[in-house]
Amino acid sequence: MSEFKFCPVCAANLVLRADDDDARKFRLACPDGHWTHWDNPLPVLAALVEIDGKMLLARNAAWAEGRFALITGFMERDETPEQGIAREIREETNLEASEINLIGVYEFMRKNELIIAYHVKATGSIRLSPELLEYRLVEPPDLRPWPAGTGYAVADWMRRQNLPVQFVEFAGSFTPLITPAQQ
Ligand SMILES: [Zn+2]
């Protein structure tokens, strides 16, 4: 919440104000009532991308070696979630989505986000955007989801394929990550 200091209407210093419905909740607000920082969770799109029967996992340039995850991104104004995830996949991997199916919706309170996760069949040749360093193509039974956020989406997808789910744990990590089992 600390990123907001001033009212965007009158530039007054924001103050902490108890919520009208729940006095235990405090929100940053303009003392003159122009604006309230509701701090609602932000929707994040995530895709478990399948290409030729294998699952694509990518490593963000900022992440430690051996850590891979789903393709994720924020929605743009005036696009549906399906259009948004197809765009993210195109931008980040150069692949075209051919089939998009919702896996589910997952909380990620740690980052105040709501994850909307899809299984996406894609075609084309992989070319990563600069923000992704490398990728792996993993056989579905070799997926090892991390027990939070997008990992639960991967686990749910695996269960629907009648695949046994084995979670991994990363000590001290707060990023949703999936690891290919053979690595
Ligand atoms: Zn104000």
Tab-separated table of C-alpha atoms and ligand atoms in Angstrom:
chain	number	residue	atom	x	y	z
A	1	MET	CA	0.000	0.000	0.000
A	2	SER	CA	2.960	2.270	0.500
A	3	GLU	CA	3.222	3.176	-3.203
A	4	PHE	CA	0.393	5.728	-2.829
A	5	LYS	CA	0.969	8.883	-0.799
A	6	PHE	CA	-1.191	11.640	-2.276
A	7	CYS	CA	-4.801	12.004	-3.395
A	8	PRO	CA	-4.848	11.878	-7.243
A	9	VAL	CA	-7.597	14.563	-7.243
A	10	CYS	CA	-6.421	17.191	-4.709
A	11	ALA	CA	-2.866	16.012	-3.828
A	12	ALA	CA	-3.623	15.947	-0.080
A	13	ASN	CA	-1.651	13.436	1.982
A	14	LEU	CA	-3.605	10.175	2.160
A	15	VAL	CA	-4.676	8.971	5.602
A	16	LEU	CA	-5.572	5.540	6.951
A	17	ARG	CA	-9.332	5.317	7.367
A	18	ALA	CA	-11.338	2.463	8.884
A	19	ASP	CA	-13.678	0.751	6.441
A	20	ASP	CA	-17.390	1.632	6.888
A	21	ASP	CA	-18.416	-2.039	6.956
A	22	ASP	CA	-15.478	-3.541	8.809
A	23	ALA	CA	-13.618	-1.352	11.318
A	24	ARG	CA	-10.734	-3.846	11.422
A	25	LYS	CA	-9.918	-2.986	7.800
A	26	PHE	CA	-7.949	0.177	7.138
A	27	ARG	CA	-7.639	1.797	3.741
A	28	LEU	CA	-5.537	4.666	2.443
A	29	ALA	CA	-7.923	7.476	1.535
A	30	CYS	CA	-8.100	11.199	0.823
A	31	PRO	CA	-9.123	13.057	4.031
A	32	ASP	CA	-11.644	14.996	1.891
A	33	GLY	CA	-13.195	11.826	0.463
A	34	HIS	CA	-12.051	12.164	-3.184
A	35	TRP	CA	-10.323	8.827	-3.477
A	36	THR	CA	-9.806	5.491	-1.720
A	37	HIS	CA	-7.068	2.990	-2.391
A	38	TRP	CA	-9.165	-0.194	-2.374
A	39	ASP	CA	-6.142	-2.403	-3.034
A	40	ASN	CA	-8.246	-5.039	-4.774
A	41	PRO	CA	-6.465	-8.185	-6.042
A	42	LEU	CA	-5.163	-7.879	-9.594
A	43	PRO	CA	-6.134	-10.620	-12.067
A	44	VAL	CA	-3.173	-12.430	-13.606
A	45	LEU	CA	-3.496	-14.699	-16.633
A	46	ALA	CA	-1.481	-17.921	-16.668
A	47	ALA	CA	-1.075	-20.580	-19.345
A	48	LEU	CA	0.034	-24.171	-19.208
A	49	VAL	CA	1.052	-24.293	-22.870
A	50	GLU	CA	1.007	-27.611	-24.709
A	51	ILE	CA	2.868	-28.022	-27.981
A	52	ASP	CA	3.049	-31.417	-29.721
A	53	GLY	CA	1.979	-33.170	-26.524
A	54	LYS	CA	4.662	-31.550	-24.348
A	55	MET	CA	4.264	-28.798	-21.799
A	56	LEU	CA	6.239	-25.585	-22.209
A	57	LEU	CA	7.878	-24.150	-19.101
A	58	ALA	CA	9.929	-20.977	-19.272
A	59	ARG	CA	12.531	-19.407	-17.045
A	60	ASN	CA	12.328	-15.694	-16.418
A	61	ALA	CA	15.637	-13.868	-16.861
A	62	ALA	CA	15.417	-12.723	-13.216
A	63	TRP	CA	15.078	-16.224	-11.752
A	64	ALA	CA	17.667	-18.627	-10.399
A	65	GLU	CA	18.881	-21.483	-12.557
A	66	GLY	CA	16.615	-24.522	-12.773
A	67	ARG	CA	13.417	-22.643	-11.982
A	68	PHE	CA	10.689	-22.677	-14.575
A	69	ALA	CA	7.085	-21.581	-14.644
A	70	LEU	CA	4.009	-20.989	-16.750
A	71	ILE	CA	3.539	-18.140	-19.194
A	72	THR	CA	1.829	-15.318	-17.290
A	73	GLY	CA	0.772	-11.747	-17.856
A	74	PHE	CA	-1.711	-9.003	-17.084
A	75	MET	CA	-4.809	-8.255	-19.107
A	76	GLU	CA	-5.029	-5.211	-21.341
A	77	ARG	CA	-8.079	-2.984	-21.460
A	78	ASP	CA	-10.708	-4.125	-24.016
A	79	GLU	CA	-9.583	-7.721	-24.291
A	80	THR	CA	-11.160	-10.914	-22.974
A	81	PRO	CA	-9.055	-13.176	-20.728
A	82	GLU	CA	-8.791	-15.645	-23.634
A	83	GLN	CA	-7.557	-12.906	-25.988
A	84	GLY	CA	-5.170	-11.762	-23.264
A	85	ILE	CA	-3.559	-15.151	-22.704
A	86	ALA	CA	-3.285	-15.756	-26.472
A	87	ARG	CA	-1.526	-12.373	-26.788
A	88	GLU	CA	0.849	-13.105	-23.902
A	89	ILE	CA	1.770	-16.475	-25.419
A	90	ARG	CA	2.402	-14.827	-28.801
A	91	GLU	CA	4.508	-12.030	-27.260
A	92	GLU	CA	6.540	-14.270	-24.976
A	93	THR	CA	6.989	-17.417	-27.099
A	94	ASN	CA	5.945	-16.594	-30.691
A	95	LEU	CA	3.421	-19.468	-30.542
A	96	GLU	CA	-0.199	-19.242	-31.707
A	97	ALA	CA	-2.920	-20.515	-29.378
A	98	SER	CA	-5.194	-23.008	-31.143
A	99	GLU	CA	-7.292	-24.223	-28.198
A	100	ILE	CA	-7.847	-22.387	-24.889
A	101	ASN	CA	-9.557	-24.066	-21.928
A	102	LEU	CA	-9.954	-22.717	-18.416
A	103	ILE	CA	-8.277	-24.842	-15.736
A	104	GLY	CA	-9.514	-22.715	-12.850
A	105	VAL	CA	-9.213	-19.569	-10.762
A	106	TYR	CA	-6.722	-19.493	-7.867
A	107	GLU	CA	-5.889	-17.135	-5.043
A	108	PHE	CA	-2.384	-15.758	-4.735
A	109	MET	CA	-2.819	-13.586	-1.648
A	110	ARG	CA	0.892	-13.283	-1.101
A	111	LYS	CA	1.040	-10.907	-4.085
A	112	ASN	CA	-2.578	-9.690	-3.838
A	113	GLU	CA	-3.297	-11.383	-7.172
A	114	LEU	CA	-5.994	-13.646	-8.565
A	115	ILE	CA	-4.732	-16.228	-11.036
A	116	ILE	CA	-6.893	-17.202	-14.013
A	117	ALA	CA	-5.234	-20.323	-15.389
A	118	TYR	CA	-5.693	-21.898	-18.810
A	119	HIS	CA	-4.518	-24.986	-20.598
A	120	VAL	CA	-3.582	-23.783	-24.079
A	121	LYS	CA	-2.723	-25.911	-27.085
A	122	ALA	CA	-0.365	-23.968	-29.318
A	123	THR	CA	1.370	-24.274	-32.655
A	124	GLY	CA	4.385	-22.681	-34.331
A	125	SER	CA	8.071	-22.353	-33.578
A	126	ILE	CA	9.246	-21.128	-30.194
A	127	ARG	CA	11.082	-17.816	-30.055
A	128	LEU	CA	11.372	-16.352	-26.560
A	129	SER	CA	10.981	-12.683	-25.704
A	130	PRO	CA	13.985	-11.023	-23.983
A	131	GLU	CA	12.309	-11.340	-20.571
A	132	LEU	CA	12.477	-15.141	-20.827
A	133	LEU	CA	15.904	-16.749	-20.724
A	134	GLU	CA	15.231	-20.386	-21.642
A	135	TYR	CA	12.481	-22.978	-21.896
A	136	ARG	CA	11.912	-26.680	-21.399
A	137	LEU	CA	9.435	-28.999	-23.075
A	138	VAL	CA	8.271	-31.467	-20.457
A	139	GLU	CA	6.233	-34.665	-20.730
A	140	PRO	CA	3.026	-34.161	-18.695
A	141	PRO	CA	3.835	-36.899	-16.106
A	142	ASP	CA	7.167	-35.157	-15.394
A	143	LEU	CA	5.591	-31.883	-14.232
A	144	ARG	CA	6.330	-31.103	-10.567
A	145	PRO	CA	4.060	-28.253	-9.427
A	146	TRP	CA	4.964	-25.870	-6.636
A	147	PRO	CA	2.336	-25.829	-3.845
A	148	ALA	CA	0.967	-22.305	-4.404
A	149	GLY	CA	-0.608	-20.100	-7.055
A	150	THR	CA	-0.133	-21.446	-10.588
A	151	GLY	CA	1.190	-24.722	-9.164
A	152	TYR	CA	-2.325	-25.623	-8.014
A	153	ALA	CA	-3.560	-25.049	-11.560
A	154	VAL	CA	-0.934	-27.433	-12.915
A	155	ALA	CA	-1.877	-29.990	-10.250
A	156	ASP	CA	-5.586	-29.726	-11.116
A	157	TRP	CA	-4.832	-30.143	-14.821
A	158	MET	CA	-2.659	-33.212	-14.084
A	159	ARG	CA	-5.385	-34.805	-11.928
A	160	ARG	CA	-7.862	-34.373	-14.796
A	161	GLN	CA	-5.426	-36.297	-17.015
A	162	ASN	CA	-5.305	-39.005	-14.304
A	163	LEU	CA	-1.639	-38.215	-13.683
A	164	PRO	CA	-0.220	-38.570	-10.155
A	165	VAL	CA	0.708	-35.197	-8.654
A	166	GLN	CA	3.969	-34.760	-6.793
A	167	PHE	CA	4.616	-31.248	-5.480
A	168	VAL	CA	8.089	-29.782	-5.045
A	169	GLU	CA	9.127	-27.398	-2.300
A	170	PHE	CA	11.573	-24.548	-2.726
A	171	ALA	CA	12.843	-23.326	0.633
A	172	GLY	CA	12.576	-19.565	0.917
A	173	SER	CA	11.022	-18.996	-2.493
A	174	PHE	CA	7.965	-16.815	-2.921
A	175	THR	CA	7.480	-17.164	-6.655
A	176	PRO	CA	5.161	-19.780	-8.165
A	177	LEU	CA	7.447	-22.168	-9.975
A	178	ILE	CA	7.211	-25.499	-11.663
A	179	THR	CA	10.174	-27.741	-12.179
A	180	PRO	CA	10.686	-30.444	-14.772
A	181	ALA	CA	11.248	-33.700	-12.865
A	182	GLN	CA	14.228	-34.875	-14.877
A	183	GLN	CA	16.281	-31.755	-14.164
B	1	ZN	ZN	-8.483	14.566	-2.328
